[in-house]
PDB file of C-alpha atoms in Angstrom:
ATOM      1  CA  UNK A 159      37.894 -97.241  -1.322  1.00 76.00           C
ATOM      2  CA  UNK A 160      34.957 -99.084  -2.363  1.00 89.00           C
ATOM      3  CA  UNK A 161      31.314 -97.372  -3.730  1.00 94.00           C
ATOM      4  CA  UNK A 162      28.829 -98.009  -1.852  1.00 96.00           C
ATOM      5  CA  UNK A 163      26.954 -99.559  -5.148  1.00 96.00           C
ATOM      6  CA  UNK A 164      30.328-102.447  -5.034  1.00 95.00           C
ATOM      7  CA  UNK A 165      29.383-102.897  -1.189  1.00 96.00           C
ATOM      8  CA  UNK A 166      25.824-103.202  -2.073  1.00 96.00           C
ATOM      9  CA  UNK A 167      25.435-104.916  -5.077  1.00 95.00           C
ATOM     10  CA  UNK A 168      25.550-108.809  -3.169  1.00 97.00           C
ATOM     11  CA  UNK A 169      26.419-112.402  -5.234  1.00 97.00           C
ATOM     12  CA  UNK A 170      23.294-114.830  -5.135  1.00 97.00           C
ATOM     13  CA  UNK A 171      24.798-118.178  -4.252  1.00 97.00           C
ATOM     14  CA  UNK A 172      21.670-120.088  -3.666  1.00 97.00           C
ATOM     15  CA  UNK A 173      17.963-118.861  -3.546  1.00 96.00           C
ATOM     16  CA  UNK A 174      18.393-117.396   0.125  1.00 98.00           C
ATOM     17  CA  UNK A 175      22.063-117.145   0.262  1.00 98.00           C
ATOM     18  CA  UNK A 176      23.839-114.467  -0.415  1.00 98.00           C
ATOM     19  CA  UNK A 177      27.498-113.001  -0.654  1.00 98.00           C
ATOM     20  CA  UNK A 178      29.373-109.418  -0.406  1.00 96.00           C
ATOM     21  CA  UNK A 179      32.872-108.431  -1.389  1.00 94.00           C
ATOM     22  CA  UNK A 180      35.519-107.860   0.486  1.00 93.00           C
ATOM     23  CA  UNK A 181      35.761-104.131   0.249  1.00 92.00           C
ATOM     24  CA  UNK A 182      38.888-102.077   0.235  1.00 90.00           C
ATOM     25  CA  UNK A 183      39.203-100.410   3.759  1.00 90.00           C
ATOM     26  CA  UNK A 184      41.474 -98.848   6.177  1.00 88.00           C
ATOM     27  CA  UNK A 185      39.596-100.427   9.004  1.00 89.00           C
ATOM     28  CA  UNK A 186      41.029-103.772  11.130  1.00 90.00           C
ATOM     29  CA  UNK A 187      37.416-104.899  11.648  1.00 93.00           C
ATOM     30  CA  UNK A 188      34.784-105.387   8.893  1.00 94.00           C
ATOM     31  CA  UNK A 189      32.855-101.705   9.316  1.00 94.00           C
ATOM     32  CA  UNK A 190      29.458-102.719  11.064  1.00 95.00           C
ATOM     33  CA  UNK A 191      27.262-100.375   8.734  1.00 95.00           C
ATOM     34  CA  UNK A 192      28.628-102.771   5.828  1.00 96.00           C
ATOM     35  CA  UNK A 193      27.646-105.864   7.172  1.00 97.00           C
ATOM     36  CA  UNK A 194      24.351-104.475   8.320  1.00 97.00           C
ATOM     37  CA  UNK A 195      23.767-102.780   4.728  1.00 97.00           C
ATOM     38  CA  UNK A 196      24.855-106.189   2.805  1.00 98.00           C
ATOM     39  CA  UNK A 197      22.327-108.018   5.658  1.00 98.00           C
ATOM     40  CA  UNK A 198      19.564-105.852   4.077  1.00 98.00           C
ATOM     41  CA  UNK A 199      20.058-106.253   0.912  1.00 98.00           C
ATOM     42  CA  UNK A 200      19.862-109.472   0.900  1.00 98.00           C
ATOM     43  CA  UNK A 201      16.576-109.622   3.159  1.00 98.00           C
ATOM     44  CA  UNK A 202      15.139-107.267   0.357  1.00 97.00           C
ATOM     45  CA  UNK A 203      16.112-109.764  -2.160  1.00 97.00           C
ATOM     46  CA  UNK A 204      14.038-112.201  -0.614  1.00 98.00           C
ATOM     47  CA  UNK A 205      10.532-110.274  -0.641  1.00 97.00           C
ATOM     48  CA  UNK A 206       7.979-108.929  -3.433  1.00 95.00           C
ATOM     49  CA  UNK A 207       8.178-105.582  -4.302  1.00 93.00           C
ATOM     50  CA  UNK A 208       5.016-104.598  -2.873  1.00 94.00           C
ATOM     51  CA  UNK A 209       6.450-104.961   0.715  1.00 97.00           C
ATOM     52  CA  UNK A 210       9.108-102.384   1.761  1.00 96.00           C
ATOM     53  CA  UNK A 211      11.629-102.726   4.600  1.00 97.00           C
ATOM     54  CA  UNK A 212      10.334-100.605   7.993  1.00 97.00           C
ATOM     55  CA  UNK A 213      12.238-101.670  10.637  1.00 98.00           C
ATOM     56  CA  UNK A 214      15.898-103.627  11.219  1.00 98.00           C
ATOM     57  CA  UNK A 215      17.270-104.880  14.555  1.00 98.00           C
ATOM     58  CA  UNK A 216      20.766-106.576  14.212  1.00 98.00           C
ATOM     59  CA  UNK A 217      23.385-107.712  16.739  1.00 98.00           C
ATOM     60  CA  UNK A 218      26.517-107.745  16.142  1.00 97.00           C
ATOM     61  CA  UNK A 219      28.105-111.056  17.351  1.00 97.00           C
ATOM     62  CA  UNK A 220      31.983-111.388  16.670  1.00 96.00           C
ATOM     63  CA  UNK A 221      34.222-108.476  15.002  1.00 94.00           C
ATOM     64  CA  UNK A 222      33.869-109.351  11.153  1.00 96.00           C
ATOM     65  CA  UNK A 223      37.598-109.838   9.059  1.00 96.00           C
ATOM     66  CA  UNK A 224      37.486-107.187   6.244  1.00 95.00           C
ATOM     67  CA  UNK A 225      39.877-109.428   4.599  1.00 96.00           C
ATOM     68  CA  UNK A 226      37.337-111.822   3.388  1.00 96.00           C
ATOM     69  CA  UNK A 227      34.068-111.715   2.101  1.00 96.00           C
ATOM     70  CA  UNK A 228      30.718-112.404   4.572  1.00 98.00           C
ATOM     71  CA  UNK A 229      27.906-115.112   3.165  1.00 98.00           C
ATOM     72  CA  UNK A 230      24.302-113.954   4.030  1.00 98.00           C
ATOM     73  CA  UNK A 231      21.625-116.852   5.034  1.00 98.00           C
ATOM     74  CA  UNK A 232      18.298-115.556   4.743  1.00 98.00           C
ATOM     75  CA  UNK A 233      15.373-117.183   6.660  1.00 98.00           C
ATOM     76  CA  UNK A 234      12.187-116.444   5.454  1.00 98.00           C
ATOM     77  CA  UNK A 235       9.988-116.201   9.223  1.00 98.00           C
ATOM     78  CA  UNK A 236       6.724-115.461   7.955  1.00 97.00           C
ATOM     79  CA  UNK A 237       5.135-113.821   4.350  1.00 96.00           C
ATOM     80  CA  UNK A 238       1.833-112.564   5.414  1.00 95.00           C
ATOM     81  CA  UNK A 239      -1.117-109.905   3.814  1.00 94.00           C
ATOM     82  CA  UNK A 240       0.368-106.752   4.963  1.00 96.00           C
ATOM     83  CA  UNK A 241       3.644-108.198   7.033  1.00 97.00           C
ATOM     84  CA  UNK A 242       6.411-110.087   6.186  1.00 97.00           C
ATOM     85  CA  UNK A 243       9.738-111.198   8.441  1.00 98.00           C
ATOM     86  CA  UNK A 244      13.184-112.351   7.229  1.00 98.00           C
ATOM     87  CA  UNK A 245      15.990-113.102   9.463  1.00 98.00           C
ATOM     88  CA  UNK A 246      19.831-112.832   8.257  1.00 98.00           C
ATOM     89  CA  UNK A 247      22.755-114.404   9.857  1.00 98.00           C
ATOM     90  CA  UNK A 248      25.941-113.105   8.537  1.00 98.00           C
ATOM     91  CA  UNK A 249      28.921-115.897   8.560  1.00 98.00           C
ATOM     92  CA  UNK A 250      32.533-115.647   8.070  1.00 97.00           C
ATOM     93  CA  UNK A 251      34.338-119.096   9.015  1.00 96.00           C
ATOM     94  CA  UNK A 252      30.988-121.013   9.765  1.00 96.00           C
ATOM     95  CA  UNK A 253      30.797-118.555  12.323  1.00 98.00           C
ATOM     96  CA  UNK A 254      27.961-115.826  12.745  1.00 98.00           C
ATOM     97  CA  UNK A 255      29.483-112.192  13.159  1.00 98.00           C
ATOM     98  CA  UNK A 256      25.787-110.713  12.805  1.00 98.00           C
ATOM     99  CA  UNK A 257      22.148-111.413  12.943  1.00 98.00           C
ATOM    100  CA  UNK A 258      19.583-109.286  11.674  1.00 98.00           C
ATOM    101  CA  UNK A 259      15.459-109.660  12.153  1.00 98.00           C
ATOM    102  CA  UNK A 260      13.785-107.156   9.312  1.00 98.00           C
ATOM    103  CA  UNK A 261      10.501-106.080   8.642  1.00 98.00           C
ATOM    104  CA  UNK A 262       8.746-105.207   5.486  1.00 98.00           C
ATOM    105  CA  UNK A 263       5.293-103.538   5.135  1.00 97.00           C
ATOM    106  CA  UNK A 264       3.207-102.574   2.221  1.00 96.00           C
ATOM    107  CA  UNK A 265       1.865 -99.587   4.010  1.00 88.00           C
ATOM    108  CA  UNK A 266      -1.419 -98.582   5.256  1.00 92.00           C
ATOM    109  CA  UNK A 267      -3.200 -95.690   5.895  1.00 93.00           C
ATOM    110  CA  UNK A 268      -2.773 -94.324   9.764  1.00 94.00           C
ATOM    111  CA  UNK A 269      -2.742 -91.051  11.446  1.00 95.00           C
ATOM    112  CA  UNK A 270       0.383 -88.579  11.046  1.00 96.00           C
ATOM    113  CA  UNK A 271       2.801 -86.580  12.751  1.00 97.00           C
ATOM    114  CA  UNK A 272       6.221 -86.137  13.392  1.00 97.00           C
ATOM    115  CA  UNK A 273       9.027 -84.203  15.608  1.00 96.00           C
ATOM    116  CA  UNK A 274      10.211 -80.955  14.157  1.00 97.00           C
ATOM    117  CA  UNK A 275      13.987 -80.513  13.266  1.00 97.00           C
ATOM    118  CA  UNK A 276      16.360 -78.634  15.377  1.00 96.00           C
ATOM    119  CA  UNK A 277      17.478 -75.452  14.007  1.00 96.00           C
ATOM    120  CA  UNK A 278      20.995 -75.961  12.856  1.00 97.00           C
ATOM    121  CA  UNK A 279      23.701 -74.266  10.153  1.00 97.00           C
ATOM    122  CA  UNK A 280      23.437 -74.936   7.097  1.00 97.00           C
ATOM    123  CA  UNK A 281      25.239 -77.366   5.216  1.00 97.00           C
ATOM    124  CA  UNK A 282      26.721 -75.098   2.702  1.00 96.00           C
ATOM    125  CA  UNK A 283      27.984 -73.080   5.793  1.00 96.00           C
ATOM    126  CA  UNK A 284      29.908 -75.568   7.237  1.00 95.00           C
ATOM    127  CA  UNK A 285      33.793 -76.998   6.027  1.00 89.00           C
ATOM    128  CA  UNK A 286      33.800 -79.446   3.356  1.00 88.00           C
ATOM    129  CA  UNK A 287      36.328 -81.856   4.264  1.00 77.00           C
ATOM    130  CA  UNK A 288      36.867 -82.807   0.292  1.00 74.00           C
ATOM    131  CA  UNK A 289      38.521 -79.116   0.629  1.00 73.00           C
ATOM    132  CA  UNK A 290      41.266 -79.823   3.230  1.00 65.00           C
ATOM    133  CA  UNK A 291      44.776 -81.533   2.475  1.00 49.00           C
ATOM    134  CA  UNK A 292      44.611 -85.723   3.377  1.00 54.00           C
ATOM    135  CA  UNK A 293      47.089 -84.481   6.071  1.00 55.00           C
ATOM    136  CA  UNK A 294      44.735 -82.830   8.073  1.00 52.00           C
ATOM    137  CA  UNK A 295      42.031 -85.617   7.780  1.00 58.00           C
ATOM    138  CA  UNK A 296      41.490 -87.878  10.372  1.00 70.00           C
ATOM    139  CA  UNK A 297      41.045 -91.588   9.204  1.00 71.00           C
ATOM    140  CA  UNK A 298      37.725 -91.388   9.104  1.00 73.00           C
ATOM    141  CA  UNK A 299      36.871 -89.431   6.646  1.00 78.00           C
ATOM    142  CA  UNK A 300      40.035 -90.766   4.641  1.00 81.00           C
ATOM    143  CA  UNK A 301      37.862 -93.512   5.169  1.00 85.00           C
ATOM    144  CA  UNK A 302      34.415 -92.591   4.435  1.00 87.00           C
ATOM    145  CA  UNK A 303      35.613 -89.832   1.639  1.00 89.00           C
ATOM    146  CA  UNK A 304      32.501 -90.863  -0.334  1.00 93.00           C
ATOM    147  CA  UNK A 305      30.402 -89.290   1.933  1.00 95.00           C
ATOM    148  CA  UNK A 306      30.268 -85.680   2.961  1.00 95.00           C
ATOM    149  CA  UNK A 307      30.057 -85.395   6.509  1.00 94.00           C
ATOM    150  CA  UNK A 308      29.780 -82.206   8.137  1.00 94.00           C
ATOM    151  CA  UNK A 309      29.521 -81.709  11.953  1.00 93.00           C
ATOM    152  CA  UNK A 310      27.621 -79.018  13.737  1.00 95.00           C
ATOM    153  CA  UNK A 311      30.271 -77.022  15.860  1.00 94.00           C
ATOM    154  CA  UNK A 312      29.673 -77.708  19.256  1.00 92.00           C
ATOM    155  CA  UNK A 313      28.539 -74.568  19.724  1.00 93.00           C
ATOM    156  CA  UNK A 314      25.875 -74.198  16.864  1.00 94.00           C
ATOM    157  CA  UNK A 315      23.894 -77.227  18.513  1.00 94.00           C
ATOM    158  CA  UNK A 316      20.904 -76.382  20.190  1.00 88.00           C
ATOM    159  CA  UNK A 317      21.066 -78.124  23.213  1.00 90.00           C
ATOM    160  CA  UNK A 318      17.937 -79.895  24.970  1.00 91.00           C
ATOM    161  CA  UNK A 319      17.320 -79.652  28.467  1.00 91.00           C
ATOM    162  CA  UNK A 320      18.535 -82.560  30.866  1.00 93.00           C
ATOM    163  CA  UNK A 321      20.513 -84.272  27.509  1.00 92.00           C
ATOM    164  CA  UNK A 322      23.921 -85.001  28.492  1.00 90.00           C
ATOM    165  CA  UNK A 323      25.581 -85.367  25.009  1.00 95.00           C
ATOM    166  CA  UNK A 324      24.285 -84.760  21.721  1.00 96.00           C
ATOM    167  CA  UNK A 325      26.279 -84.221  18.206  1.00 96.00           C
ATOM    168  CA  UNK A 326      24.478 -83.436  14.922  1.00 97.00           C
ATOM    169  CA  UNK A 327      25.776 -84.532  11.454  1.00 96.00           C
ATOM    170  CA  UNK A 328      25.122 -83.289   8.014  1.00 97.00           C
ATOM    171  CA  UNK A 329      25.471 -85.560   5.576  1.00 97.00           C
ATOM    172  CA  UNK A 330      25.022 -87.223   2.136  1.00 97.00           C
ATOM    173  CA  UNK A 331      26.889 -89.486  -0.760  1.00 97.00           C
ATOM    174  CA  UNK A 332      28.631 -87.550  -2.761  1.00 95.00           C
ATOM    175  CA  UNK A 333      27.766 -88.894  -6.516  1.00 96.00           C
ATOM    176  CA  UNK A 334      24.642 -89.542  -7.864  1.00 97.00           C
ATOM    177  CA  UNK A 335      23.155 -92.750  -6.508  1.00 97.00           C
ATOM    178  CA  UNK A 336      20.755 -95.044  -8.394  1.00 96.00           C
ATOM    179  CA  UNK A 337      17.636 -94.342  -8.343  1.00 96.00           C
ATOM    180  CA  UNK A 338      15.619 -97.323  -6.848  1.00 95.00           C
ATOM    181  CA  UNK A 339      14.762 -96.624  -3.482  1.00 95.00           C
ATOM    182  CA  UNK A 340      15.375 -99.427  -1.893  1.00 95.00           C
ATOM    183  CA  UNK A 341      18.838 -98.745  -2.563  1.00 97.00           C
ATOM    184  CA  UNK A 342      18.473 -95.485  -0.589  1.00 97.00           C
ATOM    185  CA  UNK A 343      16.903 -97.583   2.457  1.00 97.00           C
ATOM    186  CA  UNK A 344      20.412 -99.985   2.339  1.00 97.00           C
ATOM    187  CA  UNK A 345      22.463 -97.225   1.680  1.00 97.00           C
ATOM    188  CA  UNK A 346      21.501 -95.156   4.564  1.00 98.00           C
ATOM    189  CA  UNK A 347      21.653 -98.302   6.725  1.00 97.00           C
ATOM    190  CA  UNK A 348      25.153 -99.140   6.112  1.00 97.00           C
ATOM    191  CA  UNK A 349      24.958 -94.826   6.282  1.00 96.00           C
ATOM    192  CA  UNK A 350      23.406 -95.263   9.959  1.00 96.00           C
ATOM    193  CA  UNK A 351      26.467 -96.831  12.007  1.00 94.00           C
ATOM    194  CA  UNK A 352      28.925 -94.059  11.217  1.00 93.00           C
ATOM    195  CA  UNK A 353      29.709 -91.709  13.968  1.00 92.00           C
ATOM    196  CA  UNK A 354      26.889 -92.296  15.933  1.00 95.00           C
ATOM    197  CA  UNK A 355      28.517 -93.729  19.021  1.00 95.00           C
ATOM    198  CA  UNK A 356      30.611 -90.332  18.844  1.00 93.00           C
ATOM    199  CA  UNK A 357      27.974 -88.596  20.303  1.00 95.00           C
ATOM    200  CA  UNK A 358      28.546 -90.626  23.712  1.00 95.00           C
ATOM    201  CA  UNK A 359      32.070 -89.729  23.829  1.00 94.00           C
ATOM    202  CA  UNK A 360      31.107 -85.619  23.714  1.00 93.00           C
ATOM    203  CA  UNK A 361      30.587 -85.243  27.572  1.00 93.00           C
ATOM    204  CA  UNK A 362      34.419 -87.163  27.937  1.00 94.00           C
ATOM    205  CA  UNK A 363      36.443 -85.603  25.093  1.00 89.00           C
ATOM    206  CA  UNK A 364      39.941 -86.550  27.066  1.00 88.00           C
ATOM    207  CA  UNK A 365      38.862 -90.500  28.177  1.00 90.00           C
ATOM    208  CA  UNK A 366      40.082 -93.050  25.728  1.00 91.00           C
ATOM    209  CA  UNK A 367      38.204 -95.263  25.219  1.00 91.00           C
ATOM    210  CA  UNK A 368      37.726 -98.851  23.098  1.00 92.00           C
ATOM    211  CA  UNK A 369      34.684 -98.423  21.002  1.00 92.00           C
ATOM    212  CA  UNK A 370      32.015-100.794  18.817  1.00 93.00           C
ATOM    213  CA  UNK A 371      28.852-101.514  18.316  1.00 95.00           C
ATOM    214  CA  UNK A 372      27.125-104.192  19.889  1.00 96.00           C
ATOM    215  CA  UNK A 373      23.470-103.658  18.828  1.00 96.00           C
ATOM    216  CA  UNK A 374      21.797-101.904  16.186  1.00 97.00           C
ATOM    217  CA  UNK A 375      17.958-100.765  15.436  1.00 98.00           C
ATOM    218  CA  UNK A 376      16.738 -98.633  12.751  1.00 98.00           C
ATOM    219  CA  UNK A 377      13.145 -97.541  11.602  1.00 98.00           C
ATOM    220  CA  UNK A 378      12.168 -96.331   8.062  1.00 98.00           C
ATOM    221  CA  UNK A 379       9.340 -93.630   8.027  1.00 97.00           C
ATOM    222  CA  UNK A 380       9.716 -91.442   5.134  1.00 97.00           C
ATOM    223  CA  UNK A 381      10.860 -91.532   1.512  1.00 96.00           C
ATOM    224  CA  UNK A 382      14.492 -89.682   1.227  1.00 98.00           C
ATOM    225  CA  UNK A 383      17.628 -89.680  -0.786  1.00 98.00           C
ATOM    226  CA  UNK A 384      20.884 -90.605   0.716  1.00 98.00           C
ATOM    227  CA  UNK A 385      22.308 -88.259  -2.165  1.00 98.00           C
ATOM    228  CA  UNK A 386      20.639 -85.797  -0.720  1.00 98.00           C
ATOM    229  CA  UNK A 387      21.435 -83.551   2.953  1.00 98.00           C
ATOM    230  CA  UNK A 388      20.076 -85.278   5.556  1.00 98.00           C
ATOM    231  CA  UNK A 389      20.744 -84.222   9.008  1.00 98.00           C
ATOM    232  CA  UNK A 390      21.595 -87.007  11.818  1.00 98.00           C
ATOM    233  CA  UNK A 391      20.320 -85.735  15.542  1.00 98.00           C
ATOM    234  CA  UNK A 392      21.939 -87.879  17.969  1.00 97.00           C
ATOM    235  CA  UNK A 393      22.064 -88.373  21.585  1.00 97.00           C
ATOM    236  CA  UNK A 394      23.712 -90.538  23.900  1.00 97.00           C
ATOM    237  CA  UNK A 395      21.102 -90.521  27.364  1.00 96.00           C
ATOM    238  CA  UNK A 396      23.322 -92.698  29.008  1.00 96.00           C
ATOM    239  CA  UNK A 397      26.723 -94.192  29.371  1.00 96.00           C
ATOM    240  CA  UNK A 398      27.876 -97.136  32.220  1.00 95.00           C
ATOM    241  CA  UNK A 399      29.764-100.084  32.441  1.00 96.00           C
ATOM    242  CA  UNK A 400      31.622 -99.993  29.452  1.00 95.00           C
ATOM    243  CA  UNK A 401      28.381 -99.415  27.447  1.00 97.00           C
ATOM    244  CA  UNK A 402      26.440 -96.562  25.635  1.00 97.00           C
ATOM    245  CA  UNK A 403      23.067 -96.006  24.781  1.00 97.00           C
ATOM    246  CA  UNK A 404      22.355 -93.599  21.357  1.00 98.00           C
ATOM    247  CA  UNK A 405      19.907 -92.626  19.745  1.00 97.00           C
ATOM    248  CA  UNK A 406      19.786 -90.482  16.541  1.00 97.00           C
ATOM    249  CA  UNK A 407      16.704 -88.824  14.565  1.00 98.00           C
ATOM    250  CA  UNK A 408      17.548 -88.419  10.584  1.00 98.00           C
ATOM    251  CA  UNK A 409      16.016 -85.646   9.012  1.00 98.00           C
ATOM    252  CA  UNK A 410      15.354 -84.667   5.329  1.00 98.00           C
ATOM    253  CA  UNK A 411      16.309 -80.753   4.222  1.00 96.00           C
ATOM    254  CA  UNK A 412      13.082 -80.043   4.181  1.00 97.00           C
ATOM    255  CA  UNK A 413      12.573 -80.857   7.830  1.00 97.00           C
ATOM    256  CA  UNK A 414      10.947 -84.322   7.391  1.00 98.00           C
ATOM    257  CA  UNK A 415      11.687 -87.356   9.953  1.00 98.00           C
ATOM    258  CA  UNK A 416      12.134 -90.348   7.451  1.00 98.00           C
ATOM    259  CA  UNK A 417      14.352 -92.362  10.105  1.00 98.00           C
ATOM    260  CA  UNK A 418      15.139 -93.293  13.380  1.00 98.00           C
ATOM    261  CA  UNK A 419      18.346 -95.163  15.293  1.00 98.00           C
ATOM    262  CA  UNK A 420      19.153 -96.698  18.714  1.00 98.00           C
ATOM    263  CA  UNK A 421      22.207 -98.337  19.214  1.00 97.00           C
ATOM    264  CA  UNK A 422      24.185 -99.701  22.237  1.00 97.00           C
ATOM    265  CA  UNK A 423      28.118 -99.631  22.142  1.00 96.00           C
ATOM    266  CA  UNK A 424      31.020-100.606  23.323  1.00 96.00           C
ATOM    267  CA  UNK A 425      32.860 -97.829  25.072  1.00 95.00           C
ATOM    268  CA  UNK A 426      35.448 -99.213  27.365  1.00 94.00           C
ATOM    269  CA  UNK A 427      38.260 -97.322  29.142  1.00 93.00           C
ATOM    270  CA  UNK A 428      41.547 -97.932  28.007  1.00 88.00           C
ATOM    271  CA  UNK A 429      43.938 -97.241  30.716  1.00 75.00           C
ATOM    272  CA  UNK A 430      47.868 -97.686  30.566  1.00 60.00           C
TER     273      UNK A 430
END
């Protein structure tokens, strides 16, 4: 499979167009993390240094072909003093599969505080799936075998009153990753859209169901490493009409919030 520095690293066709690779993948649909990753990237691109990405919101339009590459168009919305606003359309076919509004700060000084991670296991304590035979692995983390993704047991998560689902994730890259972090920031987007929408399929683990995301909106707080644990707190408050709402809270090992996710998906019954 492709490194997440191949998916990352984006071909400059013009001075606010941009283009990925086609990455190799098991998947039948372009993987919505890599569009939204590549979408970054090429927002960053765009800006001075001195501003720093704090917020994405992205829809995803039309399922992307992984078969052939996606070109980024990068508006440039407004360059102010403290603010500035790009918006990314990705195309495949002179059609958009994804739009993207981001939003880059050069920070300011503001009052502090954050939520407090859950307890959980740790890490070390749970199975490493590089450990099992490819036989036992389901695609996904055939898929994703970069990253080391370890789930809470079901019955190691601390469970919040009146939450109908929730699912916690350890997880991190496996190698050593540059160390520019911005790259962390579009790592851990593209990081973001993996299992997520799992958690609203914990209340209904016999329904099958059609899934994909639809929207996706994530918030920057804290410096991190996506080399490093990071735990992913999700929740799905509520399911209906073929939709799901989630939500996830990332934390660093040391307990820090550095990011935030909501995402709506599609979760359709498939019935014979």
């Amino acid at each position: 499979m492709s490194s997440i520095e191949e998916i990352l690293e984006l071909e400059r066709l013009e001075k606010d167009i941009f283009r990925g690779i086609v990455a190799d993948t098991m998947l039948t649909r372009t993987f919505g993390g890599q569009v939204a990753g590549q979408a970054l990237v090429s927002a960053v691109r765009t800006v001075d240094e001195q501003y720093r990405v704090h917020s994405l919101h992205g829809y995803f339009l039309r399922p992307g072909n992984p078969t052939i590459p996606t070109v980024f168009l990068v508006d440039r919305i407004r360059d102010g003093r403290s603010f500035c606003t790009r918006r990314v359309t990705g195309v495949q076919d002179g059609q958009a599969i994804f739009t993207m509004s981001a939003s880059f700060h050069v920070g300011d000084i503001g009052i502090e505080h954050e939520d407090e991670m859950p307890p959980v296991p740790n890490p070390e304590d749970l199975p490493d799936t590089s450990e099992m035979m490819s036989e036992e692995l389901s695609w996904e983390f055939r898929e994703w075998a970069d990253w080391d993704l370890r789930f809470v047991p079901e019955d190691k998560v601390t469970r919040r009153r009146g939450v109908p689902a929730q699912q916690q994730v350890w997880f991190r890259y496996r190698r050593t990753l540059p160390e520019d972090p911005v790259f962390h920031v579009c790592t851990l987007a593209y990081m973001s859209d993996m299992t997520l929408l799992g958690s609203a399929k914990v209340p209904h683990p016999d329904e099958d169901i059609q899934q994909a995301s639809l929207d996706h909106a994530l918030w920057f707080m804290r410096p991190f490493r996506a080399d490093e644990w990071l735990l992913y707190d999700q929740s799905s408050p509520s399911a209906g009409f073929g939709r799901a709402l989630t939500q996830g809270r990332i934390f660093d090992r040391s307990g820090n919030l550095v990011a935030a996710v909501v995402q709506e998906g599609l979760t359709r019954l498939l019935r014979d």
